[in-house]
Each structure stands twice: as C-alpha cells, then as structure tokens.
mmCIF file with all atom_site columns, C-alpha atoms in Angstrom:
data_model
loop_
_atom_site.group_PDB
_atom_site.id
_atom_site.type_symbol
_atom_site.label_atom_id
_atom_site.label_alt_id
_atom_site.label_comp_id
_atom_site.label_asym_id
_atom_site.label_entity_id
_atom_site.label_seq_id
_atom_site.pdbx_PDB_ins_code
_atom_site.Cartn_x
_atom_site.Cartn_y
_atom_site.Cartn_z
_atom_site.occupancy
_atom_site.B_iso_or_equiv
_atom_site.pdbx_formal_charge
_atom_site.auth_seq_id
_atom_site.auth_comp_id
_atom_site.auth_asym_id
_atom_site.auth_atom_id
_atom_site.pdbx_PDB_model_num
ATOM 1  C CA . UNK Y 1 1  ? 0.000   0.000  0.000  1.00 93.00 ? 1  UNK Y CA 1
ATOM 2  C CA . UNK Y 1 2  ? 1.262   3.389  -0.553 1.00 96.00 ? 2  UNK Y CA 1
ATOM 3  C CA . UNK Y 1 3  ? 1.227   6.152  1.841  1.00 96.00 ? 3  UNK Y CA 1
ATOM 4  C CA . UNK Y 1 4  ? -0.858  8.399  -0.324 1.00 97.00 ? 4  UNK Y CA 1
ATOM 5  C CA . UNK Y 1 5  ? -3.783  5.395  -0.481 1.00 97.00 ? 5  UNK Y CA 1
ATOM 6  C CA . UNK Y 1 6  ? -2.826  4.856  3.489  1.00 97.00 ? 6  UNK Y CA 1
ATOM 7  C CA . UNK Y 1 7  ? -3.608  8.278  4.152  1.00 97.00 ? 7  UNK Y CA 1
ATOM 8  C CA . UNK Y 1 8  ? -6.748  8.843  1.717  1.00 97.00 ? 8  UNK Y CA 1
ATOM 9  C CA . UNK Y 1 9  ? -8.397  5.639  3.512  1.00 97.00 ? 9  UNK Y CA 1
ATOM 10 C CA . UNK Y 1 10 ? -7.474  7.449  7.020  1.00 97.00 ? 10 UNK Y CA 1
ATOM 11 C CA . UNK Y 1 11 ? -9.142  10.801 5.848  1.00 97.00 ? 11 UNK Y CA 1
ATOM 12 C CA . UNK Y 1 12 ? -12.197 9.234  4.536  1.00 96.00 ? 12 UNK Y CA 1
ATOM 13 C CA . UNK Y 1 13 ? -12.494 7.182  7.797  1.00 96.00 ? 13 UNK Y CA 1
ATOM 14 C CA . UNK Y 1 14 ? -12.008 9.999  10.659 1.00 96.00 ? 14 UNK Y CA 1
ATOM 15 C CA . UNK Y 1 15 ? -11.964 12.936 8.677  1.00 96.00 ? 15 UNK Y CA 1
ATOM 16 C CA . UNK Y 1 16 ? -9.512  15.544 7.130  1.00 91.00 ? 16 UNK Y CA 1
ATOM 17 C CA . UNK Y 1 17 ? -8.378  17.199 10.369 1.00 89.00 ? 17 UNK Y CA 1
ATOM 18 C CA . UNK Y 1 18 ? -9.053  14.138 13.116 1.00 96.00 ? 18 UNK Y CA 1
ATOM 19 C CA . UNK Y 1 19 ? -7.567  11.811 11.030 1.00 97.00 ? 19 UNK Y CA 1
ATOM 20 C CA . UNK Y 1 20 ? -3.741  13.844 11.707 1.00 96.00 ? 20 UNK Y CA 1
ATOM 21 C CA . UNK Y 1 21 ? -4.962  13.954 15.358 1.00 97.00 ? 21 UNK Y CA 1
ATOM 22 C CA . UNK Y 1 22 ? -5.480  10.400 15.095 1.00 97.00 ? 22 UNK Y CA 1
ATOM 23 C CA . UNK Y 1 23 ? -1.761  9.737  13.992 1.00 98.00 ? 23 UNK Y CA 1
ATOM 24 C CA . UNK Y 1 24 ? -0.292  11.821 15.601 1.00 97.00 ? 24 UNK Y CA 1
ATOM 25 C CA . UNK Y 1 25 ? -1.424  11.524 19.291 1.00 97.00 ? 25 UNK Y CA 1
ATOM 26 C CA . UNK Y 1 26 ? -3.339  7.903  19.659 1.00 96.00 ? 26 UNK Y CA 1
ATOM 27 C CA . UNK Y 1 27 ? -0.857  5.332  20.686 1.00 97.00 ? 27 UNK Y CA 1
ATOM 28 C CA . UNK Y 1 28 ? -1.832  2.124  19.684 1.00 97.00 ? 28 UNK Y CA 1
ATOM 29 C CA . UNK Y 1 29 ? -0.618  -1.050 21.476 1.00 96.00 ? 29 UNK Y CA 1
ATOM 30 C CA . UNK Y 1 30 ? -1.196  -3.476 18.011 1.00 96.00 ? 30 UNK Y CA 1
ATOM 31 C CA . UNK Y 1 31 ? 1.998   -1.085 16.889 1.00 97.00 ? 31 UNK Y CA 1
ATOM 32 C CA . UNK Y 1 32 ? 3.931   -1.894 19.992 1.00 97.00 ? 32 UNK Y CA 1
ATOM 33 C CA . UNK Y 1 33 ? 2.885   1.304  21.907 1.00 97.00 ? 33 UNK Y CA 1
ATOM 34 C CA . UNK Y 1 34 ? 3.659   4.121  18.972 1.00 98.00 ? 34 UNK Y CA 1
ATOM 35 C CA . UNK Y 1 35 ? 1.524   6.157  17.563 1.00 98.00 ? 35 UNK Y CA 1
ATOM 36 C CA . UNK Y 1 36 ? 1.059   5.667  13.670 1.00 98.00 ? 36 UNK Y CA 1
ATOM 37 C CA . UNK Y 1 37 ? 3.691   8.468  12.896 1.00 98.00 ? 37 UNK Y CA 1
ATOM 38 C CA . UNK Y 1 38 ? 6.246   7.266  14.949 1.00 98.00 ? 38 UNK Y CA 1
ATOM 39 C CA . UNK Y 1 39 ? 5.138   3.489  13.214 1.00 98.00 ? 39 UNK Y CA 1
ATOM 40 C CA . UNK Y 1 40 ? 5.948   5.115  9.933  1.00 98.00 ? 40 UNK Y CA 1
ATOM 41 C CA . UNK Y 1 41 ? 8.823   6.759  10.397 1.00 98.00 ? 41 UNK Y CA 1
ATOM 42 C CA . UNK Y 1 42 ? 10.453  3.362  12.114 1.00 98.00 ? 42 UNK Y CA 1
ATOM 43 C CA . UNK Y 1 43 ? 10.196  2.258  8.910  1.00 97.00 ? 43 UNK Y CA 1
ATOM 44 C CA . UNK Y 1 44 ? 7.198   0.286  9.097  1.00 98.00 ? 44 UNK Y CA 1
ATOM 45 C CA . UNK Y 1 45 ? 5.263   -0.461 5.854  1.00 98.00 ? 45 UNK Y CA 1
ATOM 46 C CA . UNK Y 1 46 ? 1.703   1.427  5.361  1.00 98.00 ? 46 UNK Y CA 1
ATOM 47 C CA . UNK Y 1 47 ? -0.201  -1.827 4.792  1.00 97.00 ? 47 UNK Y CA 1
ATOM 48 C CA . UNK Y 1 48 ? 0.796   -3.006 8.524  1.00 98.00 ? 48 UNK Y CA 1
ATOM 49 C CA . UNK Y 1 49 ? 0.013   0.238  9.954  1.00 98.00 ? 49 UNK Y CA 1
ATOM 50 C CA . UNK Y 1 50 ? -3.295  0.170  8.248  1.00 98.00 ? 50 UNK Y CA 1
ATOM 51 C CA . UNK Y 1 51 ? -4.407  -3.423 9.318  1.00 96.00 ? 51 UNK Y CA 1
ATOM 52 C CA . UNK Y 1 52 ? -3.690  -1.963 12.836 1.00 97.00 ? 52 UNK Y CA 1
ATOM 53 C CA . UNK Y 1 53 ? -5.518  0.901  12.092 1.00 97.00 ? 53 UNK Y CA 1
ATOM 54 C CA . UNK Y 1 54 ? -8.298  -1.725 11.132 1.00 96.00 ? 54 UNK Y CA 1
ATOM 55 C CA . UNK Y 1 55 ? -7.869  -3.910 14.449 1.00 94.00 ? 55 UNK Y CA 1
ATOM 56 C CA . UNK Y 1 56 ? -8.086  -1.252 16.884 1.00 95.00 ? 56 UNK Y CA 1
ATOM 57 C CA . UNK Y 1 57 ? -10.761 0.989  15.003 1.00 95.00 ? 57 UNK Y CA 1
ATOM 58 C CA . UNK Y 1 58 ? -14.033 0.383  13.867 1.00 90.00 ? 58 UNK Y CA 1
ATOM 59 C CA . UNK Y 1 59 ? -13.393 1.001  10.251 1.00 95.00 ? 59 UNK Y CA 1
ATOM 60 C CA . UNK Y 1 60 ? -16.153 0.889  7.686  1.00 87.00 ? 60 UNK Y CA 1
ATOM 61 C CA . UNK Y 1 61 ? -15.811 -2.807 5.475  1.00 91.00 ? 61 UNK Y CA 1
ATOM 62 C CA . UNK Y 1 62 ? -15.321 -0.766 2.722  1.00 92.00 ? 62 UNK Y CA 1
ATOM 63 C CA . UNK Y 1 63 ? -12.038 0.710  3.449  1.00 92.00 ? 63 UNK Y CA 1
ATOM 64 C CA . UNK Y 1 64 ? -10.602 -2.636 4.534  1.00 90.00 ? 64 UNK Y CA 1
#
C-alpha cells in the first residue's frame, strides 16, 4: 500500500483534520505502543500500519 492510499483511507475514515490527530497523538498497542507516525517513520510499511488501524478501530468494510 502506498502512503498516499494509506492516508486517503485514514481521511475518509475519521476525517480531514481528526484523522492527523489520530496519527499523531493515539498510541496504539497493536503497533507496539507508537503512535502511527512514529510506526511510519520506524520504517514500518503502510499496509501493517493500516491493518492496525483496522484492528483497533471500527473502520467501515469498505475501506478494509
């Protein structure tokens, strides 16, 4: 997944301005207690970030 899809499906799940809330401040223990910009900038791959975007949110089927 690229980071441009990765961060079009965040926007259209919590919204333009939430969704950079949402990475930038919600740690998240499915990416070993780091927030999704800190999981991204380790290195790790957008598709993994997503499915624990996916596991700890409630994100609509359609953006799975």
């Amino acid at each position: 997944m690229r980071l441009t899809v990765f961060w079009d499906r965040m926007n259209q799940q919590f919204g333009e301005g939430y969704a950079e809330s949402v990475a930038k401040d919600y740690v998240m223990a499915e990416l070993d207690g780091r927030t999704i910009e800190q999981a991204l900038a380790d290195g790790e791959s957008a598709k993994d970030v997503w499915r624990a975007v996916c596991a700890t949110f409630d994100v609509q089927q359609r953006l799975r």
